[in-house]
JSON list of C-alpha atoms in Angstrom, two decimals:
[
{"chain": "A", "resi": 1, "resn": "MET", "atom": "CA", "xyz": [96.50, 114.03, 127.54]},
{"chain": "A", "resi": 2, "resn": "ASP", "atom": "CA", "xyz": [96.99, 117.97, 127.30]},
{"chain": "A", "resi": 3, "resn": "VAL", "atom": "CA", "xyz": [94.12, 118.87, 125.22]},
{"chain": "A", "resi": 4, "resn": "LYS", "atom": "CA", "xyz": [94.96, 122.11, 124.85]},
{"chain": "A", "resi": 5, "resn": "SER", "atom": "CA", "xyz": [97.60, 120.79, 123.29]},
{"chain": "A", "resi": 6, "resn": "TYR", "atom": "CA", "xyz": [95.37, 118.35, 121.24]},
{"chain": "A", "resi": 7, "resn": "ILE", "atom": "CA", "xyz": [92.70, 121.21, 120.38]},
{"chain": "A", "resi": 8, "resn": "ARG", "atom": "CA", "xyz": [95.68, 123.66, 118.50]},
{"chain": "A", "resi": 9, "resn": "TYR", "atom": "CA", "xyz": [97.19, 119.65, 116.74]},
{"chain": "A", "resi": 10, "resn": "LYS", "atom": "CA", "xyz": [93.71, 119.12, 115.37]},
{"chain": "A", "resi": 11, "resn": "PHE", "atom": "CA", "xyz": [92.76, 122.65, 114.46]},
{"chain": "A", "resi": 12, "resn": "LEU", "atom": "CA", "xyz": [95.96, 122.66, 113.15]},
{"chain": "A", "resi": 13, "resn": "ASN", "atom": "CA", "xyz": [95.37, 119.12, 111.06]},
{"chain": "A", "resi": 14, "resn": "SER", "atom": "CA", "xyz": [92.27, 120.53, 108.94]},
{"chain": "A", "resi": 15, "resn": "LEU", "atom": "CA", "xyz": [94.15, 124.40, 108.42]},
{"chain": "A", "resi": 16, "resn": "PHE", "atom": "CA", "xyz": [96.01, 121.88, 106.59]},
{"chain": "A", "resi": 17, "resn": "ALA", "atom": "CA", "xyz": [93.65, 120.04, 105.12]},
{"chain": "A", "resi": 18, "resn": "GLY", "atom": "CA", "xyz": [92.20, 123.08, 103.90]},
{"chain": "A", "resi": 19, "resn": "LEU", "atom": "CA", "xyz": [95.42, 124.40, 102.53]},
{"chain": "A", "resi": 20, "resn": "SER", "atom": "CA", "xyz": [96.27, 121.33, 101.18]},
{"chain": "A", "resi": 21, "resn": "ILE", "atom": "CA", "xyz": [93.14, 119.70, 99.16]},
{"chain": "A", "resi": 22, "resn": "GLY", "atom": "CA", "xyz": [93.18, 121.81, 95.83]},
{"chain": "A", "resi": 23, "resn": "SER", "atom": "CA", "xyz": [96.88, 121.33, 95.32]},
{"chain": "A", "resi": 24, "resn": "VAL", "atom": "CA", "xyz": [96.21, 116.87, 94.94]},
{"chain": "A", "resi": 25, "resn": "PHE", "atom": "CA", "xyz": [94.50, 118.06, 91.73]},
{"chain": "A", "resi": 26, "resn": "SER", "atom": "CA", "xyz": [97.60, 119.40, 90.32]},
{"chain": "A", "resi": 27, "resn": "ILE", "atom": "CA", "xyz": [99.79, 116.43, 92.05]},
{"chain": "A", "resi": 28, "resn": "TYR", "atom": "CA", "xyz": [97.12, 113.17, 90.78]},
{"chain": "A", "resi": 29, "resn": "SER", "atom": "CA", "xyz": [96.77, 114.79, 87.48]},
{"chain": "A", "resi": 30, "resn": "PRO", "atom": "CA", "xyz": [100.10, 112.88, 85.98]},
{"chain": "A", "resi": 31, "resn": "LEU", "atom": "CA", "xyz": [97.31, 110.01, 86.82]},
{"chain": "A", "resi": 32, "resn": "GLN", "atom": "CA", "xyz": [95.59, 107.15, 85.28]},
{"chain": "A", "resi": 33, "resn": "PRO", "atom": "CA", "xyz": [91.82, 107.31, 85.99]},
{"chain": "A", "resi": 34, "resn": "SER", "atom": "CA", "xyz": [92.17, 103.49, 86.35]},
{"chain": "A", "resi": 35, "resn": "VAL", "atom": "CA", "xyz": [95.09, 104.33, 89.10]},
{"chain": "A", "resi": 36, "resn": "PHE", "atom": "CA", "xyz": [92.32, 105.36, 91.66]},
{"chain": "A", "resi": 37, "resn": "SER", "atom": "CA", "xyz": [89.77, 102.79, 91.07]},
{"chain": "A", "resi": 38, "resn": "ILE", "atom": "CA", "xyz": [92.57, 100.00, 92.67]},
{"chain": "A", "resi": 39, "resn": "GLY", "atom": "CA", "xyz": [92.91, 102.83, 95.50]},
{"chain": "A", "resi": 40, "resn": "GLY", "atom": "CA", "xyz": [89.83, 103.05, 96.30]},
{"chain": "A", "resi": 41, "resn": "ILE", "atom": "CA", "xyz": [89.81, 98.79, 96.13]},
{"chain": "A", "resi": 42, "resn": "LEU", "atom": "CA", "xyz": [92.82, 99.50, 98.64]},
{"chain": "A", "resi": 43, "resn": "LEU", "atom": "CA", "xyz": [91.50, 102.31, 100.56]},
{"chain": "A", "resi": 44, "resn": "ALA", "atom": "CA", "xyz": [88.24, 100.46, 100.89]},
{"chain": "A", "resi": 45, "resn": "LEU", "atom": "CA", "xyz": [90.18, 97.06, 102.18]},
{"chain": "A", "resi": 46, "resn": "GLY", "atom": "CA", "xyz": [92.69, 98.79, 104.39]},
{"chain": "A", "resi": 47, "resn": "MET", "atom": "CA", "xyz": [89.31, 100.24, 106.38]},
{"chain": "A", "resi": 48, "resn": "LEU", "atom": "CA", "xyz": [88.20, 96.88, 106.27]},
{"chain": "A", "resi": 49, "resn": "ILE", "atom": "CA", "xyz": [91.39, 96.07, 107.58]},
{"chain": "A", "resi": 50, "resn": "VAL", "atom": "CA", "xyz": [91.66, 98.88, 111.05]},
{"chain": "A", "resi": 51, "resn": "ALA", "atom": "CA", "xyz": [88.16, 98.17, 111.45]},
{"chain": "A", "resi": 52, "resn": "LYS", "atom": "CA", "xyz": [88.40, 94.21, 112.28]},
{"chain": "A", "resi": 53, "resn": "PHE", "atom": "CA", "xyz": [90.82, 95.20, 114.82]},
{"chain": "A", "resi": 54, "resn": "TYR", "atom": "CA", "xyz": [89.03, 98.48, 116.25]},
{"chain": "A", "resi": 55, "resn": "GLU", "atom": "CA", "xyz": [89.06, 96.48, 119.92]},
{"chain": "A", "resi": 56, "resn": "LYS", "atom": "CA", "xyz": [93.13, 96.08, 119.91]},
{"chain": "A", "resi": 57, "resn": "LEU", "atom": "CA", "xyz": [93.19, 99.63, 118.98]},
{"chain": "A", "resi": 58, "resn": "MET", "atom": "CA", "xyz": [91.20, 102.08, 120.50]},
{"chain": "A", "resi": 59, "resn": "ASN", "atom": "CA", "xyz": [93.08, 103.04, 123.93]},
{"chain": "A", "resi": 60, "resn": "VAL", "atom": "CA", "xyz": [94.74, 106.38, 123.98]},
{"chain": "A", "resi": 61, "resn": "ARG", "atom": "CA", "xyz": [98.64, 105.09, 123.06]},
{"chain": "A", "resi": 62, "resn": "LEU", "atom": "CA", "xyz": [97.79, 103.75, 120.28]},
{"chain": "A", "resi": 63, "resn": "PHE", "atom": "CA", "xyz": [95.83, 106.05, 119.42]},
{"chain": "A", "resi": 64, "resn": "PHE", "atom": "CA", "xyz": [98.68, 108.05, 119.99]},
{"chain": "A", "resi": 65, "resn": "LEU", "atom": "CA", "xyz": [101.44, 106.36, 117.92]},
{"chain": "A", "resi": 66, "resn": "ILE", "atom": "CA", "xyz": [98.96, 105.86, 114.70]},
{"chain": "A", "resi": 67, "resn": "SER", "atom": "CA", "xyz": [97.80, 109.70, 114.80]},
{"chain": "A", "resi": 68, "resn": "LEU", "atom": "CA", "xyz": [101.77, 110.26, 114.91]},
{"chain": "A", "resi": 69, "resn": "PHE", "atom": "CA", "xyz": [102.23, 107.57, 112.29]},
{"chain": "A", "resi": 70, "resn": "VAL", "atom": "CA", "xyz": [99.61, 109.57, 109.85]},
{"chain": "A", "resi": 71, "resn": "GLU", "atom": "CA", "xyz": [101.42, 112.40, 110.88]},
{"chain": "A", "resi": 72, "resn": "ILE", "atom": "CA", "xyz": [105.17, 111.51, 109.66]},
{"chain": "A", "resi": 73, "resn": "VAL", "atom": "CA", "xyz": [103.77, 109.57, 106.26]},
{"chain": "A", "resi": 74, "resn": "MET", "atom": "CA", "xyz": [102.21, 113.21, 105.15]},
{"chain": "A", "resi": 75, "resn": "PHE", "atom": "CA", "xyz": [106.21, 115.01, 106.61]},
{"chain": "A", "resi": 76, "resn": "PHE", "atom": "CA", "xyz": [107.49, 112.18, 103.74]},
{"chain": "A", "resi": 77, "resn": "VAL", "atom": "CA", "xyz": [104.40, 113.25, 101.38]},
{"chain": "A", "resi": 78, "resn": "ILE", "atom": "CA", "xyz": [105.57, 116.91, 101.19]},
{"chain": "A", "resi": 79, "resn": "THR", "atom": "CA", "xyz": [109.39, 115.97, 101.28]},
{"chain": "A", "resi": 80, "resn": "ALA", "atom": "CA", "xyz": [109.34, 114.03, 98.75]},
{"chain": "A", "resi": 81, "resn": "PHE", "atom": "CA", "xyz": [107.56, 116.22, 96.20]},
{"chain": "A", "resi": 82, "resn": "LEU", "atom": "CA", "xyz": [109.47, 119.22, 96.63]},
{"chain": "A", "resi": 83, "resn": "LEU", "atom": "CA", "xyz": [112.39, 117.13, 95.86]},
{"chain": "A", "resi": 84, "resn": "LYS", "atom": "CA", "xyz": [110.66, 115.83, 93.23]},
{"chain": "A", "resi": 85, "resn": "PRO", "atom": "CA", "xyz": [108.11, 117.78, 91.86]},
{"chain": "A", "resi": 86, "resn": "PHE", "atom": "CA", "xyz": [105.60, 116.21, 88.99]},
{"chain": "A", "resi": 87, "resn": "SER", "atom": "CA", "xyz": [106.34, 113.51, 88.08]},
{"chain": "A", "resi": 88, "resn": "TYR", "atom": "CA", "xyz": [104.70, 110.30, 87.67]},
{"chain": "A", "resi": 89, "resn": "SER", "atom": "CA", "xyz": [106.37, 108.43, 90.39]},
{"chain": "A", "resi": 90, "resn": "THR", "atom": "CA", "xyz": [105.88, 111.27, 92.95]},
{"chain": "A", "resi": 91, "resn": "ALA", "atom": "CA", "xyz": [101.93, 111.36, 91.73]},
{"chain": "A", "resi": 92, "resn": "LEU", "atom": "CA", "xyz": [101.90, 107.77, 92.71]},
{"chain": "A", "resi": 93, "resn": "PHE", "atom": "CA", "xyz": [104.13, 107.91, 96.26]},
{"chain": "A", "resi": 94, "resn": "ILE", "atom": "CA", "xyz": [101.75, 111.34, 96.94]},
{"chain": "A", "resi": 95, "resn": "TYR", "atom": "CA", "xyz": [98.49, 109.53, 96.41]},
{"chain": "A", "resi": 96, "resn": "SER", "atom": "CA", "xyz": [99.65, 106.39, 98.18]},
{"chain": "A", "resi": 97, "resn": "GLY", "atom": "CA", "xyz": [100.49, 108.06, 100.92]},
{"chain": "A", "resi": 98, "resn": "TYR", "atom": "CA", "xyz": [97.25, 109.85, 101.14]},
{"chain": "A", "resi": 99, "resn": "GLN", "atom": "CA", "xyz": [94.70, 107.20, 101.02]},
{"chain": "A", "resi": 100, "resn": "ILE", "atom": "CA", "xyz": [97.61, 104.82, 103.88]},
{"chain": "A", "resi": 101, "resn": "THR", "atom": "CA", "xyz": [96.26, 108.01, 105.50]},
{"chain": "A", "resi": 102, "resn": "PHE", "atom": "CA", "xyz": [92.74, 107.89, 104.69]},
{"chain": "A", "resi": 103, "resn": "MET", "atom": "CA", "xyz": [93.03, 104.29, 105.79]},
{"chain": "A", "resi": 104, "resn": "PHE", "atom": "CA", "xyz": [92.89, 104.91, 109.25]},
{"chain": "A", "resi": 105, "resn": "GLY", "atom": "CA", "xyz": [91.03, 107.70, 109.27]},
{"chain": "A", "resi": 106, "resn": "SER", "atom": "CA", "xyz": [87.05, 105.98, 110.79]},
{"chain": "A", "resi": 107, "resn": "TYR", "atom": "CA", "xyz": [89.44, 104.83, 113.46]},
{"chain": "A", "resi": 108, "resn": "LEU", "atom": "CA", "xyz": [91.00, 107.83, 114.23]},
{"chain": "A", "resi": 109, "resn": "VAL", "atom": "CA", "xyz": [87.62, 110.25, 114.59]},
{"chain": "A", "resi": 110, "resn": "ARG", "atom": "CA", "xyz": [85.77, 106.94, 115.98]},
{"chain": "A", "resi": 111, "resn": "THR", "atom": "CA", "xyz": [88.95, 107.18, 118.78]},
{"chain": "A", "resi": 112, "resn": "GLU", "atom": "CA", "xyz": [88.39, 110.43, 119.01]},
{"chain": "A", "resi": 113, "resn": "THR", "atom": "CA", "xyz": [85.56, 110.85, 120.07]},
{"chain": "A", "resi": 114, "resn": "ILE", "atom": "CA", "xyz": [85.68, 107.69, 123.16]},
{"chain": "A", "resi": 115, "resn": "ILE", "atom": "CA", "xyz": [88.61, 109.20, 124.21]},
{"chain": "A", "resi": 116, "resn": "LEU", "atom": "CA", "xyz": [87.96, 112.14, 124.61]},
{"chain": "A", "resi": 117, "resn": "LYS", "atom": "CA", "xyz": [83.38, 111.51, 126.48]},
{"chain": "A", "resi": 118, "resn": "LYS", "atom": "CA", "xyz": [82.58, 115.02, 126.86]},
{"chain": "A", "resi": 119, "resn": "LYS", "atom": "CA", "xyz": [79.94, 116.70, 124.77]},
{"chain": "A", "resi": 120, "resn": "LYS", "atom": "CA", "xyz": [81.17, 119.95, 125.20]},
{"chain": "A", "resi": 121, "resn": "LEU", "atom": "CA", "xyz": [84.67, 119.18, 124.77]},
{"chain": "A", "resi": 122, "resn": "LEU", "atom": "CA", "xyz": [83.95, 117.44, 120.92]},
{"chain": "A", "resi": 123, "resn": "SER", "atom": "CA", "xyz": [81.63, 120.59, 119.90]},
{"chain": "A", "resi": 124, "resn": "ILE", "atom": "CA", "xyz": [84.85, 122.29, 121.19]},
{"chain": "A", "resi": 125, "resn": "LEU", "atom": "CA", "xyz": [86.73, 120.70, 119.03]},
{"chain": "A", "resi": 126, "resn": "ASP", "atom": "CA", "xyz": [84.49, 119.85, 115.63]},
{"chain": "A", "resi": 127, "resn": "VAL", "atom": "CA", "xyz": [84.82, 123.97, 116.27]},
{"chain": "A", "resi": 128, "resn": "TYR", "atom": "CA", "xyz": [88.46, 124.59, 115.99]},
{"chain": "A", "resi": 129, "resn": "LYS", "atom": "CA", "xyz": [88.65, 121.63, 112.48]},
{"chain": "A", "resi": 130, "resn": "GLN", "atom": "CA", "xyz": [86.16, 123.57, 110.65]},
{"chain": "A", "resi": 131, "resn": "SER", "atom": "CA", "xyz": [87.91, 126.99, 111.25]},
{"chain": "A", "resi": 132, "resn": "GLY", "atom": "CA", "xyz": [91.07, 125.15, 110.78]},
{"chain": "A", "resi": 133, "resn": "TYR", "atom": "CA", "xyz": [89.74, 124.00, 107.83]},
{"chain": "A", "resi": 134, "resn": "LEU", "atom": "CA", "xyz": [87.80, 126.87, 106.81]},
{"chain": "A", "resi": 135, "resn": "LEU", "atom": "CA", "xyz": [90.93, 129.05, 107.30]},
{"chain": "A", "resi": 136, "resn": "GLY", "atom": "CA", "xyz": [93.27, 126.93, 105.00]},
{"chain": "A", "resi": 137, "resn": "LEU", "atom": "CA", "xyz": [90.51, 126.89, 101.60]},
{"chain": "A", "resi": 138, "resn": "GLY", "atom": "CA", "xyz": [90.68, 130.84, 102.57]},
{"chain": "A", "resi": 139, "resn": "ALA", "atom": "CA", "xyz": [94.89, 130.84, 102.81]},
{"chain": "A", "resi": 140, "resn": "SER", "atom": "CA", "xyz": [95.21, 128.50, 100.22]},
{"chain": "A", "resi": 141, "resn": "PHE", "atom": "CA", "xyz": [93.22, 131.28, 98.37]},
{"chain": "A", "resi": 142, "resn": "ALA", "atom": "CA", "xyz": [94.84, 134.49, 99.18]},
{"chain": "A", "resi": 143, "resn": "PHE", "atom": "CA", "xyz": [98.32, 132.63, 98.49]},
{"chain": "A", "resi": 144, "resn": "TYR", "atom": "CA", "xyz": [97.99, 131.70, 95.70]},
{"chain": "A", "resi": 145, "resn": "LYS", "atom": "CA", "xyz": [96.29, 134.94, 94.26]},
{"chain": "A", "resi": 146, "resn": "SER", "atom": "CA", "xyz": [99.62, 136.89, 96.33]},
{"chain": "A", "resi": 147, "resn": "LEU", "atom": "CA", "xyz": [101.54, 134.54, 93.80]},
{"chain": "A", "resi": 148, "resn": "GLU", "atom": "CA", "xyz": [99.75, 135.76, 90.74]},
{"chain": "A", "resi": 149, "resn": "TYR", "atom": "CA", "xyz": [99.61, 139.71, 91.65]},
{"chain": "A", "resi": 150, "resn": "PHE", "atom": "CA", "xyz": [102.42, 140.61, 92.92]},
{"chain": "A", "resi": 151, "resn": "PHE", "atom": "CA", "xyz": [104.75, 137.54, 92.26]},
{"chain": "A", "resi": 152, "resn": "ASN", "atom": "CA", "xyz": [103.52, 136.79, 88.64]},
{"chain": "A", "resi": 153, "resn": "ILE", "atom": "CA", "xyz": [103.77, 133.07, 89.44]},
{"chain": "A", "resi": 154, "resn": "THR", "atom": "CA", "xyz": [99.86, 132.16, 87.39]},
{"chain": "A", "resi": 155, "resn": "GLN", "atom": "CA", "xyz": [101.39, 128.24, 86.34]},
{"chain": "A", "resi": 156, "resn": "ASN", "atom": "CA", "xyz": [99.31, 125.93, 88.29]},
{"chain": "A", "resi": 157, "resn": "GLN", "atom": "CA", "xyz": [102.47, 123.40, 89.66]},
{"chain": "A", "resi": 158, "resn": "GLN", "atom": "CA", "xyz": [104.31, 127.03, 90.37]},
{"chain": "A", "resi": 159, "resn": "GLN", "atom": "CA", "xyz": [101.63, 127.71, 92.67]},
{"chain": "A", "resi": 160, "resn": "VAL", "atom": "CA", "xyz": [101.29, 124.62, 94.52]},
{"chain": "A", "resi": 161, "resn": "TYR", "atom": "CA", "xyz": [105.10, 123.56, 94.42]},
{"chain": "A", "resi": 162, "resn": "TYR", "atom": "CA", "xyz": [105.47, 126.72, 96.54]},
{"chain": "A", "resi": 163, "resn": "LEU", "atom": "CA", "xyz": [102.64, 125.98, 99.05]},
{"chain": "A", "resi": 164, "resn": "HIS", "atom": "CA", "xyz": [104.41, 122.88, 99.84]},
{"chain": "A", "resi": 165, "resn": "TYR", "atom": "CA", "xyz": [107.42, 125.62, 102.19]},
{"chain": "A", "resi": 166, "resn": "LEU", "atom": "CA", "xyz": [104.19, 126.49, 103.81]},
{"chain": "A", "resi": 167, "resn": "LEU", "atom": "CA", "xyz": [102.82, 123.33, 104.49]},
{"chain": "A", "resi": 168, "resn": "ILE", "atom": "CA", "xyz": [106.33, 121.48, 105.87]},
{"chain": "A", "resi": 169, "resn": "VAL", "atom": "CA", "xyz": [106.21, 123.81, 107.72]},
{"chain": "A", "resi": 170, "resn": "LEU", "atom": "CA", "xyz": [102.66, 123.43, 108.79]},
{"chain": "A", "resi": 171, "resn": "GLU", "atom": "CA", "xyz": [103.19, 119.83, 109.22]},
{"chain": "A", "resi": 172, "resn": "LEU", "atom": "CA", "xyz": [106.32, 120.36, 111.56]},
{"chain": "A", "resi": 173, "resn": "LEU", "atom": "CA", "xyz": [103.38, 121.89, 113.93]},
{"chain": "A", "resi": 174, "resn": "ILE", "atom": "CA", "xyz": [101.21, 119.34, 114.24]},
{"chain": "A", "resi": 175, "resn": "ILE", "atom": "CA", "xyz": [103.43, 116.78, 114.52]},
{"chain": "A", "resi": 176, "resn": "TYR", "atom": "CA", "xyz": [105.33, 119.31, 117.69]},
{"chain": "A", "resi": 177, "resn": "PHE", "atom": "CA", "xyz": [101.63, 120.15, 118.71]},
{"chain": "A", "resi": 178, "resn": "LEU", "atom": "CA", "xyz": [100.54, 115.94, 118.79]},
{"chain": "A", "resi": 179, "resn": "VAL", "atom": "CA", "xyz": [103.56, 115.10, 120.75]},
{"chain": "A", "resi": 180, "resn": "LYS", "atom": "CA", "xyz": [102.96, 117.35, 123.33]},
{"chain": "A", "resi": 181, "resn": "ALA", "atom": "CA", "xyz": [99.37, 116.09, 123.44]},
{"chain": "A", "resi": 182, "resn": "PHE", "atom": "CA", "xyz": [100.37, 113.08, 124.21]},
{"chain": "A", "resi": 183, "resn": "ARG", "atom": "CA", "xyz": [104.18, 113.51, 126.38]},
{"chain": "A", "resi": 184, "resn": "ARG", "atom": "CA", "xyz": [102.71, 110.99, 128.67]},
{"chain": "A", "resi": 185, "resn": "PHE", "atom": "CA", "xyz": [102.98, 108.30, 125.94]}
]
């Protein structure tokens, strides 16, 4: 594994999370509360199934493939939103996409810890992840305020839509660094 590329991947991944976290509230607005209950149940069941197979799934090759799968799901989610923003079906598709990626969240964190092994490396990685997340939150605030003050775009839906152009570029960089980190596999 190319550790420097992996750290860049995780930094950008956390930057993505920070940038996008506020946008989902606008995107999910057409969904009924009962959808979140069913989604939560399906997520918990999915995580349970993944956890049952940890012994077989916890290796570098599958870690890479599952990480890549998660990022490709995110790429399709962003693309779907850009093609058909703010409809009930798009909100449901995006919610489902996020739930699928969350299903592998615990697996990815636990496997990452096992693969990286060294405490110092895990510490560096977490510092980069938190830095990326904080930067993403600040950047999303600055992005929304910039649209408001410089372009007079004040509607939440329009602001979130334009943010997704940044997110798709960022997602492509995330996939690039993920593949670069594991190019042997």
